[in-house]
Coordinates of C-alpha atoms in Angstrom, one line a residue:
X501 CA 70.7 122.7 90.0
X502 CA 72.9 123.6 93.2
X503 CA 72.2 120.4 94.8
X504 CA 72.5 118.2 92.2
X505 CA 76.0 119.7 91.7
X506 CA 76.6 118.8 95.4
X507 CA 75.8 115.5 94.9
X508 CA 77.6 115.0 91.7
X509 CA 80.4 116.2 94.0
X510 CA 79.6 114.3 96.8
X511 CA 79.9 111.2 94.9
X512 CA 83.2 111.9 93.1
X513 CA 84.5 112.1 96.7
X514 CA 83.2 109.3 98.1
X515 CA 83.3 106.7 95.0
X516 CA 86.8 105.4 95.4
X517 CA 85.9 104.7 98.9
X518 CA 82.5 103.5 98.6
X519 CA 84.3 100.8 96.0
X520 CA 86.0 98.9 98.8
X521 CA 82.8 97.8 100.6
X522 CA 82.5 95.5 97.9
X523 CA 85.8 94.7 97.8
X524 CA 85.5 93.9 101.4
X525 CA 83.0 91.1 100.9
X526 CA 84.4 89.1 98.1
X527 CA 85.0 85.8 98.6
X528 CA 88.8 85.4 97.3
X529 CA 92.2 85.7 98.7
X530 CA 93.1 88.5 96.3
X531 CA 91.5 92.0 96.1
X532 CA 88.7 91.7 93.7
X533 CA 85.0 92.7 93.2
X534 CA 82.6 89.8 94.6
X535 CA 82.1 87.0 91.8
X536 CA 79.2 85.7 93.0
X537 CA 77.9 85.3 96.9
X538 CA 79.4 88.0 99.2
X539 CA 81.2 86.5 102.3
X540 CA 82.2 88.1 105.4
X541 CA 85.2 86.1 105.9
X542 CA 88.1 89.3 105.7
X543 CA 86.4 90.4 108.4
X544 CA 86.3 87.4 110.5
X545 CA 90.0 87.6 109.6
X546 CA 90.7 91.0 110.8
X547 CA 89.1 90.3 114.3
X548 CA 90.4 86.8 114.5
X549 CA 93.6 87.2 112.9
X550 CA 96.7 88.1 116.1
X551 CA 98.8 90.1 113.8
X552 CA 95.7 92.9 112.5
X553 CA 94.6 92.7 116.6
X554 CA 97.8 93.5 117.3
X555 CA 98.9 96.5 115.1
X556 CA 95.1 97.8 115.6
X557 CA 96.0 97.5 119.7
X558 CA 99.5 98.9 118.6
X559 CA 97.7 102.3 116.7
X560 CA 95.5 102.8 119.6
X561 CA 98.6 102.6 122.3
X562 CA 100.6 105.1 120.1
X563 CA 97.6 107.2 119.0
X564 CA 96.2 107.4 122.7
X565 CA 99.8 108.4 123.8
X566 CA 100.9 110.9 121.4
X567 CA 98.0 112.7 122.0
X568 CA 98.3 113.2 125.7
X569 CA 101.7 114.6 125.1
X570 CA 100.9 116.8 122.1
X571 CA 97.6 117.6 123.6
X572 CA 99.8 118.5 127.1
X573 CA 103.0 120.0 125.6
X574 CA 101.2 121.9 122.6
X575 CA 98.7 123.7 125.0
X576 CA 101.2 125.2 127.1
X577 CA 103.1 125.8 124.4
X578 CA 100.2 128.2 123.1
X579 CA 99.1 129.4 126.2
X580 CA 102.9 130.3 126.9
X581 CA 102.8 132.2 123.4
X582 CA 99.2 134.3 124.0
X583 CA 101.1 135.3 127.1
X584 CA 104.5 136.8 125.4
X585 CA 104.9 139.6 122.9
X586 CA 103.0 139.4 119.6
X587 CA 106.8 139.6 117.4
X588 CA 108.1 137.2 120.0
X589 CA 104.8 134.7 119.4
X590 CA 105.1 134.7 115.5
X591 CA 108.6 133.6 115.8
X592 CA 108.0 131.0 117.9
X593 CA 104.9 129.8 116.5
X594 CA 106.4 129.8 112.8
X595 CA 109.6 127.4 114.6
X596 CA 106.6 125.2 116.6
X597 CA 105.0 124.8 113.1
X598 CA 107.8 123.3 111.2
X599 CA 106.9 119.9 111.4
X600 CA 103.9 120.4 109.3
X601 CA 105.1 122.5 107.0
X602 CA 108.1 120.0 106.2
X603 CA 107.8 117.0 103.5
X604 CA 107.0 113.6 105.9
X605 CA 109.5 112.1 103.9
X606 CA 112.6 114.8 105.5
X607 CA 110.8 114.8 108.7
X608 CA 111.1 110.6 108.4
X609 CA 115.0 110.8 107.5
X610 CA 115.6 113.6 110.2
X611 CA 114.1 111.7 113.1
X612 CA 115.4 108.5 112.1
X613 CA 119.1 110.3 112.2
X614 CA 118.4 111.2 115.5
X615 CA 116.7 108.3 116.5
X616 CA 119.5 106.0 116.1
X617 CA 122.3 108.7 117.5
X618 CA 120.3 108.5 120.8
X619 CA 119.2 105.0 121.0
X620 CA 115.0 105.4 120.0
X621 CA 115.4 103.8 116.8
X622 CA 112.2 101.1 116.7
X623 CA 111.2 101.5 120.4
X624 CA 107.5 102.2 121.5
X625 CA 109.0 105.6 123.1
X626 CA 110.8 106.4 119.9
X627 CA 107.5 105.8 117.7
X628 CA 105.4 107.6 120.8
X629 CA 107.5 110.6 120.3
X630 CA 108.0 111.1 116.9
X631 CA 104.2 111.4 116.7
X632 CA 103.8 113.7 119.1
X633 CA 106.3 115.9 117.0
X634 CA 104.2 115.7 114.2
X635 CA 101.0 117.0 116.4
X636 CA 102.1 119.4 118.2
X637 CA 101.7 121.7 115.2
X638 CA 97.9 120.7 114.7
X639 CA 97.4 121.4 119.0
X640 CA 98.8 124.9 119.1
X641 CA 97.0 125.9 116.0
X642 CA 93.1 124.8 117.8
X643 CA 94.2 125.9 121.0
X644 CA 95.7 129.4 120.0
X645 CA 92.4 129.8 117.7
X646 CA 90.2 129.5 121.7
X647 CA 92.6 131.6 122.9
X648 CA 92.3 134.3 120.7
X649 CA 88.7 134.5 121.9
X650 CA 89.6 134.8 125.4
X651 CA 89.9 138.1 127.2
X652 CA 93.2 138.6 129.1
X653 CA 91.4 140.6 131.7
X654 CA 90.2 136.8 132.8
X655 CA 93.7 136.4 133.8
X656 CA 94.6 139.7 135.0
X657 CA 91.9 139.1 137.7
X658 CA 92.3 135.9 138.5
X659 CA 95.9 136.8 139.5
X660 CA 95.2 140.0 141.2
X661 CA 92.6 138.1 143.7
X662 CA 96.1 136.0 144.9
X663 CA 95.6 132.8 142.6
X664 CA 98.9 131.4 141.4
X665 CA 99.8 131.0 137.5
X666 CA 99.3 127.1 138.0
X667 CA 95.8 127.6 139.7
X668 CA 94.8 130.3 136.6
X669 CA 95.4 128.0 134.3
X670 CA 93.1 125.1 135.9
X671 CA 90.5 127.0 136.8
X672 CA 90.6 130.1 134.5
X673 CA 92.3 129.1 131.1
X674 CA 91.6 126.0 130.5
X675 CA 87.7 126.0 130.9
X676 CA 87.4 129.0 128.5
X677 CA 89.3 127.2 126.1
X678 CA 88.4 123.3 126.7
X679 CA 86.4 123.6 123.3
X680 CA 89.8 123.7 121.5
X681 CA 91.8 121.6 123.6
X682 CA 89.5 119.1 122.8
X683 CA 89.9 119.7 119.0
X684 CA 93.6 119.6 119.1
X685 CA 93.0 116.1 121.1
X686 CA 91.3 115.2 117.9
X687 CA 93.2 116.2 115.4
X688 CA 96.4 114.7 117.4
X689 CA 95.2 111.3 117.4
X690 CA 93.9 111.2 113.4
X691 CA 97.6 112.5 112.5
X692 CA 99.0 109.3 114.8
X693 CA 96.5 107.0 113.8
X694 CA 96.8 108.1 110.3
X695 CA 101.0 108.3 110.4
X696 CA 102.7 106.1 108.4
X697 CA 106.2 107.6 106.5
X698 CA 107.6 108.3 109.3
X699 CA 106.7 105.1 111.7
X700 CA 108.4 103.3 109.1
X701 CA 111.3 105.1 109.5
X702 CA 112.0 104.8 113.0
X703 CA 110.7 101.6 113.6
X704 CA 111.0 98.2 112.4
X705 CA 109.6 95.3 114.2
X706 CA 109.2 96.1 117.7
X707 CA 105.5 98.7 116.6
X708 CA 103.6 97.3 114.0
X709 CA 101.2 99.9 113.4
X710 CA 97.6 99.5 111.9
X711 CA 98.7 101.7 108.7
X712 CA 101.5 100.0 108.2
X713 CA 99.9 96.3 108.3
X714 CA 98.0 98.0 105.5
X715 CA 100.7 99.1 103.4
X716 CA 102.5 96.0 103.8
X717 CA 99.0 93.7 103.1
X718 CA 99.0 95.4 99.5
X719 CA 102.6 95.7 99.0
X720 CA 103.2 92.2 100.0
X721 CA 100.5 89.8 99.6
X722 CA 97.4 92.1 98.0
X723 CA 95.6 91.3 101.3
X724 CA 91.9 91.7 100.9
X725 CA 91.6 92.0 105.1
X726 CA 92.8 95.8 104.1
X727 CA 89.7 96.8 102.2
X728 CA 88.1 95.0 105.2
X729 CA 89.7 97.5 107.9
X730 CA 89.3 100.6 105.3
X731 CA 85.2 100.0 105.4
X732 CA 85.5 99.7 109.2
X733 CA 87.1 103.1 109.5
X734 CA 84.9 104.6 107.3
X735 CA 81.9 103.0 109.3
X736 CA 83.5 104.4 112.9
X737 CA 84.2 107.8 111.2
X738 CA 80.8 108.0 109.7
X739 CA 79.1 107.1 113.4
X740 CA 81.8 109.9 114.7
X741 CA 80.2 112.3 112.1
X742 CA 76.5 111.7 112.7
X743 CA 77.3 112.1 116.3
X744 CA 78.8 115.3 115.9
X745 CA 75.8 116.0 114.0
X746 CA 73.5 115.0 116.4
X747 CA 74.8 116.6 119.6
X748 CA 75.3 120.3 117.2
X749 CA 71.8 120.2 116.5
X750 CA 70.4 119.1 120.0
X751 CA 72.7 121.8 122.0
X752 CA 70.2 125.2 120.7
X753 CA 66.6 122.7 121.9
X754 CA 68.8 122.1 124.8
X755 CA 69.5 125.7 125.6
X756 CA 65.4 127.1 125.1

């Protein structure tokens, strides 16, 4: 009874997703369920087609970006915060976290405010930054949680043998805790990948991302390519999953 619950579940989850591979293979220039013969040609589009290459390479440039900052900037902002008083910490943290507790659409009209006023408006190091404001959050929340399973004593020893803060962290900190950094990495570039209210609110033509080529492909011109690209994520992010699966269940053989 359990299971078949689960599955019942399961399937309610998935359907509206599973319902674009279909869509993905039809055969017309609108989005539609295949008529007859299934073709591949939205796909041939989306890897043939320079506009789709481009705001896929566009996604990956901001995505890859953002997340070296967020993943930089947000770990040292939570290694700063295990350091300080606990008060201290929890208002800090609680300012640090504002950008995911805010609506995207006030964080979009905020940064696009200050965005023009300073010149960023619709420039790769505009886009670039705005995301990493928006990940930061999702960083110091995975690192903090490694952190709070590592014992300060590390630290406190590590210093009183002579080793400077910069040379703790490297060889001290950041091993104990590389688990969650690279968690936060993760969950850095799914929020840029994924971002799309705010790109379009500080950018305009100059970074063209991949979710926005989407939004515009069935706000536009009902672009079948779209269901085309959603079936490819889902294929990359199942592969990502069974991975994950994979290497979790190999690590305890691994370790007799």
């Amino acid at each position: 009874m359990i299971f078949a619950v689960a599955w019942v579940i399961a399937l309610f989850l998935l359907l509206p997703g599973l319902v674009t591979i279909p869509v993905a293979f039809n055969d017309s220039r609108f989005i539609a369920l295949p008529q007859g013969a299934w073709s591949p040609r939205h796909f041939e589009t989306l890897f043939t087609s320079a506009p789709w290459l481009s705001s896929i390479a566009d996604s990956l440039g901001v995505a890859l970006a953002s997340t070296v900052l967020a993943v930089c900037l947000g770990t040292a902002c939570a290694v700063g915060l295990w350091r300080v008083r606990p008060w201290l910490a929890g208002l800090v943290g609680a300012i640090m976290l504002a950008p995911m507790i805010f609506p995207p659409i006030v964080s979009a009209l905020a940064l696009y405010r200050a965005w023009v006023a300073i010149g960023l408006y619709d420039t790769w190091a505009g886009v670039v930054l705005a995301h990493t404001i928006l990940a930061i959050p999702y960083v110091i929340i995975a690192v903090t949680t490694s952190l709070s399973m590592l014992d300060g004593r590390l630290e406190q020893a590590a210093r009183s043998l002579g080793a400077t803060p910069l040379r703790t962290m490297v060889d001290v900190i950041l091993p104990n805790i590389r688990t969650g950094v690279a968690t936060a990495a993760v969950f850095a570039f799914v929020v840029s990948w994924d971002e799309i209210v705010v790109t379009m609110f500080v950018s305009s033509r100059a970074v063209y991302t991949l979710p926005r080529r989407m939004w515009d492909g069935i706000r536009e011109s009902v672009d079948p390519t779209v269901a085309a690209v959603a079936v490819v994520l889902m294929a990359l992010t199942a592969l990502g999953v069974l991975a994950a699966i994979v290497v979790t269940l190999r690590r305890p053989a691994r370790n007799t």
